[in-house]
């Protein structure tokens, strides 16, 4: 491995850094999505009945006990209780956008690695080929075929390394993106449920506020 890094030169080191960064982002996002979905499921089970009966004080307490995207959206909505429905809906939408942004954090970086790693590989190969042909020129064309082949395969190392990083990162990026869309879809659905509950409670003057 160390020998390959040495043969690939500085570009190979840059590709290695990209691979470490990609792996870090992938593992962090997967853990975040998994833990977020689990917390949301536990939270929704606890809060549904409370919200239905308009016990907003208990709802707020539950939101603080179970921090998750849905809880933060509900807290934003509760801050607007007493205002008209447009203000509540706007608060829910803004909170939803903030949560989507949190979930998508570093995904742009992952996409950059997908497109950048192969380009780094091609750059390394181009530089390697230039160096190989410079050596041929310096020897006046008297180069053994095996020596030429050795120079070429060393130059191709970075292309292979760049693609090796980019391909699995692309699959991981698309998979994580689909999971983020799934969570965001659940948030949108739950947000509509919250809005409906607040609407029903607002139209029922006998519903307790605490």
Tab-separated table of C-alpha atoms in Angstrom:
chain	number	residue	atom	x	y	z
A	1	UNK	CA	0.000	0.000	0.000
A	2	UNK	CA	2.791	2.396	0.976
A	3	UNK	CA	4.628	1.462	-2.222
A	4	UNK	CA	1.550	2.361	-4.306
A	5	UNK	CA	1.254	5.709	-2.529
A	6	UNK	CA	4.909	6.423	-3.236
A	7	UNK	CA	4.557	5.506	-6.900
A	8	UNK	CA	1.377	7.575	-7.253
A	9	UNK	CA	2.995	10.690	-5.799
A	10	UNK	CA	1.213	13.695	-4.254
A	11	UNK	CA	-1.949	13.114	-6.307
A	12	UNK	CA	-2.334	9.652	-4.777
A	13	UNK	CA	-2.099	11.198	-1.310
A	14	UNK	CA	-4.845	13.674	-2.259
A	15	UNK	CA	-7.032	10.779	-3.426
A	16	UNK	CA	-6.368	8.961	-0.149
A	17	UNK	CA	-7.490	12.057	1.769
A	18	UNK	CA	-10.667	12.116	-0.360
A	19	UNK	CA	-11.349	8.477	0.506
A	20	UNK	CA	-10.969	9.122	4.246
A	21	UNK	CA	-13.225	12.197	4.034
A	22	UNK	CA	-15.853	10.273	2.050
A	23	UNK	CA	-15.867	7.377	4.519
A	24	UNK	CA	-16.193	9.780	7.449
A	25	UNK	CA	-19.157	11.597	5.882
A	26	UNK	CA	-20.870	8.341	4.876
A	27	UNK	CA	-20.629	6.797	8.345
A	28	UNK	CA	-21.673	10.041	10.078
A	29	UNK	CA	-24.733	10.548	7.842
A	30	UNK	CA	-25.820	6.905	8.114
A	31	UNK	CA	-25.577	7.047	11.913
A	32	UNK	CA	-27.467	10.359	12.013
A	33	UNK	CA	-30.292	9.122	9.780
A	34	UNK	CA	-30.637	5.864	11.712
A	35	UNK	CA	-30.722	7.594	15.107
A	36	UNK	CA	-33.067	10.317	13.802
A	37	UNK	CA	-35.599	7.786	12.514
A	38	UNK	CA	-35.488	5.883	15.802
A	39	UNK	CA	-35.981	9.028	17.913
A	40	UNK	CA	-38.807	10.223	15.667
A	41	UNK	CA	-40.658	6.906	15.972
A	42	UNK	CA	-40.414	6.963	19.771
A	43	UNK	CA	-41.425	10.624	19.860
A	44	UNK	CA	-44.468	10.281	17.584
A	45	UNK	CA	-45.822	7.422	19.711
A	46	UNK	CA	-45.550	9.616	22.816
A	47	UNK	CA	-46.836	12.889	21.406
A	48	UNK	CA	-49.756	11.848	19.172
A	49	UNK	CA	-52.348	11.443	21.897
A	50	UNK	CA	-51.190	14.493	23.841
A	51	UNK	CA	-51.333	16.726	20.776
A	52	UNK	CA	-54.752	15.400	19.801
A	53	UNK	CA	-56.237	16.650	23.076
A	54	UNK	CA	-54.462	20.000	22.906
A	55	UNK	CA	-52.306	19.579	26.006
A	56	UNK	CA	-49.668	21.945	24.668
A	57	UNK	CA	-47.685	22.151	27.900
A	58	UNK	CA	-47.193	18.381	27.908
A	59	UNK	CA	-46.414	18.450	24.189
A	60	UNK	CA	-43.672	21.020	24.748
A	61	UNK	CA	-42.226	18.970	27.610
A	62	UNK	CA	-42.210	15.834	25.458
A	63	UNK	CA	-40.509	17.738	22.618
A	64	UNK	CA	-37.721	18.730	24.994
A	65	UNK	CA	-37.361	15.173	26.306
A	66	UNK	CA	-37.106	13.678	22.801
A	67	UNK	CA	-34.990	16.080	20.698
A	68	UNK	CA	-35.489	15.261	17.023
A	69	UNK	CA	-36.507	17.070	13.797
A	70	UNK	CA	-40.225	16.498	14.347
A	71	UNK	CA	-40.028	17.846	17.900
A	72	UNK	CA	-38.332	21.024	16.698
A	73	UNK	CA	-40.999	21.504	14.025
A	74	UNK	CA	-43.772	21.110	16.602
A	75	UNK	CA	-42.080	23.590	18.947
A	76	UNK	CA	-41.940	26.104	16.095
A	77	UNK	CA	-45.661	25.564	15.503
A	78	UNK	CA	-46.504	25.908	19.205
A	79	UNK	CA	-44.704	29.261	19.282
A	80	UNK	CA	-47.337	30.504	16.818
A	81	UNK	CA	-50.386	29.129	18.631
A	82	UNK	CA	-52.879	31.980	18.895
A	83	UNK	CA	-51.855	33.401	15.527
A	84	UNK	CA	-53.741	32.702	12.330
A	85	UNK	CA	-53.212	29.455	10.426
A	86	UNK	CA	-51.002	31.114	7.802
A	87	UNK	CA	-48.409	32.046	10.435
A	88	UNK	CA	-48.472	28.544	11.904
A	89	UNK	CA	-48.095	26.942	8.489
A	90	UNK	CA	-45.222	29.277	7.632
A	91	UNK	CA	-43.473	28.412	10.905
A	92	UNK	CA	-43.838	24.693	10.163
A	93	UNK	CA	-42.484	25.124	6.628
A	94	UNK	CA	-39.490	27.164	7.777
A	95	UNK	CA	-38.687	24.657	10.515
A	96	UNK	CA	-39.003	21.824	7.999
A	97	UNK	CA	-36.535	23.533	5.660
A	98	UNK	CA	-34.049	23.942	8.516
A	99	UNK	CA	-34.333	20.262	9.396
A	100	UNK	CA	-33.876	19.226	5.753
A	101	UNK	CA	-30.739	21.369	5.614
A	102	UNK	CA	-29.404	19.650	8.744
A	103	UNK	CA	-30.030	16.225	7.239
A	104	UNK	CA	-28.323	17.199	3.973
A	105	UNK	CA	-25.222	18.575	5.707
A	106	UNK	CA	-21.965	17.483	3.990
A	107	UNK	CA	-23.844	15.834	1.112
A	108	UNK	CA	-22.431	18.493	-1.223
A	109	UNK	CA	-18.961	17.528	-0.025
A	110	UNK	CA	-19.707	13.886	-0.793
A	111	UNK	CA	-20.890	14.806	-4.294
A	112	UNK	CA	-17.712	16.840	-4.797
A	113	UNK	CA	-15.605	13.791	-3.945
A	114	UNK	CA	-17.608	11.695	-6.426
A	115	UNK	CA	-16.772	14.085	-9.251
A	116	UNK	CA	-13.366	15.233	-8.001
A	117	UNK	CA	-11.640	11.919	-7.244
A	118	UNK	CA	-11.647	10.698	-10.890
A	119	UNK	CA	-10.390	14.102	-12.045
A	120	UNK	CA	-7.535	13.888	-9.562
A	121	UNK	CA	-6.826	10.417	-10.917
A	122	UNK	CA	-6.731	11.665	-14.501
A	123	UNK	CA	-4.477	14.534	-13.432
A	124	UNK	CA	-2.074	12.107	-11.791
A	125	UNK	CA	-2.053	9.917	-14.893
A	126	UNK	CA	-1.415	12.900	-17.159
A	127	UNK	CA	1.471	14.090	-15.000
A	128	UNK	CA	2.854	10.557	-14.883
A	129	UNK	CA	2.691	10.192	-18.660
A	130	UNK	CA	4.428	13.548	-19.118
A	131	UNK	CA	7.205	12.393	-16.807
A	132	UNK	CA	7.511	9.063	-18.630
A	133	UNK	CA	7.831	10.724	-22.035
A	134	UNK	CA	10.342	13.221	-20.663
A	135	UNK	CA	12.489	10.274	-19.575
A	136	UNK	CA	12.167	8.737	-23.035
A	137	UNK	CA	13.239	12.022	-24.599
A	138	UNK	CA	16.219	12.357	-22.260
A	139	UNK	CA	17.406	8.879	-23.266
A	140	UNK	CA	17.136	9.705	-26.935
A	141	UNK	CA	14.428	7.146	-27.539
A	142	UNK	CA	16.636	4.228	-26.455
A	143	UNK	CA	14.164	2.851	-23.964
A	144	UNK	CA	13.458	-0.770	-23.123
A	145	UNK	CA	9.814	-1.703	-23.691
A	146	UNK	CA	9.503	-3.064	-20.154
A	147	UNK	CA	10.771	0.221	-18.742
A	148	UNK	CA	8.200	2.131	-20.813
A	149	UNK	CA	5.426	-0.225	-19.689
A	150	UNK	CA	6.481	0.254	-16.076
A	151	UNK	CA	6.250	4.021	-16.409
A	152	UNK	CA	2.813	3.800	-17.991
A	153	UNK	CA	1.290	1.481	-15.380
A	154	UNK	CA	2.629	3.684	-12.603
A	155	UNK	CA	0.944	6.643	-14.296
A	156	UNK	CA	-2.342	4.724	-14.537
A	157	UNK	CA	-2.357	3.999	-10.790
A	158	UNK	CA	-3.950	7.314	-9.891
A	159	UNK	CA	-6.780	6.868	-12.406
A	160	UNK	CA	-7.595	3.473	-10.900
A	161	UNK	CA	-7.389	4.913	-7.379
A	162	UNK	CA	-9.648	7.850	-8.245
A	163	UNK	CA	-12.301	5.583	-9.737
A	164	UNK	CA	-12.007	3.176	-6.795
A	165	UNK	CA	-12.902	6.049	-4.470
A	166	UNK	CA	-15.567	7.621	-6.700
A	167	UNK	CA	-17.671	4.567	-7.588
A	168	UNK	CA	-18.591	3.353	-4.066
A	169	UNK	CA	-18.930	6.959	-2.913
A	170	UNK	CA	-21.461	7.559	-5.707
A	171	UNK	CA	-23.534	4.553	-4.604
A	172	UNK	CA	-23.349	5.687	-0.970
A	173	UNK	CA	-24.327	9.254	-1.917
A	174	UNK	CA	-27.416	8.076	-3.789
A	175	UNK	CA	-28.407	5.658	-1.010
A	176	UNK	CA	-28.048	8.286	1.716
A	177	UNK	CA	-29.900	10.805	-0.456
A	178	UNK	CA	-32.828	8.401	-0.780
A	179	UNK	CA	-32.916	7.896	2.988
A	180	UNK	CA	-32.868	11.654	3.571
A	181	UNK	CA	-35.802	12.059	1.166
A	182	UNK	CA	-37.633	9.350	3.106
A	183	UNK	CA	-37.116	11.155	6.420
A	184	UNK	CA	-38.095	14.517	4.887
A	185	UNK	CA	-41.238	12.901	3.459
A	186	UNK	CA	-42.121	11.576	6.913
A	187	UNK	CA	-41.562	15.051	8.342
A	188	UNK	CA	-43.874	16.619	5.767
A	189	UNK	CA	-46.579	14.052	6.480
A	190	UNK	CA	-46.263	14.478	10.235
A	191	UNK	CA	-46.251	18.272	9.846
A	192	UNK	CA	-49.617	18.120	8.113
A	193	UNK	CA	-50.922	15.995	10.983
A	194	UNK	CA	-49.701	18.616	13.459
A	195	UNK	CA	-51.361	21.388	11.467
A	196	UNK	CA	-54.647	19.475	11.374
A	197	UNK	CA	-54.501	18.907	15.139
A	198	UNK	CA	-53.865	22.585	15.802
A	199	UNK	CA	-56.683	23.518	13.425
A	200	UNK	CA	-59.137	21.193	15.208
A	201	UNK	CA	-58.079	22.434	18.632
A	202	UNK	CA	-58.427	26.060	17.537
A	203	UNK	CA	-61.974	25.406	16.342
A	204	UNK	CA	-62.872	23.704	19.627
A	205	UNK	CA	-62.997	26.281	22.443
A	206	UNK	CA	-63.333	23.516	25.061
A	207	UNK	CA	-59.917	22.057	24.223
A	208	UNK	CA	-57.459	22.649	27.091
A	209	UNK	CA	-54.277	24.569	26.279
A	210	UNK	CA	-52.196	22.812	28.936
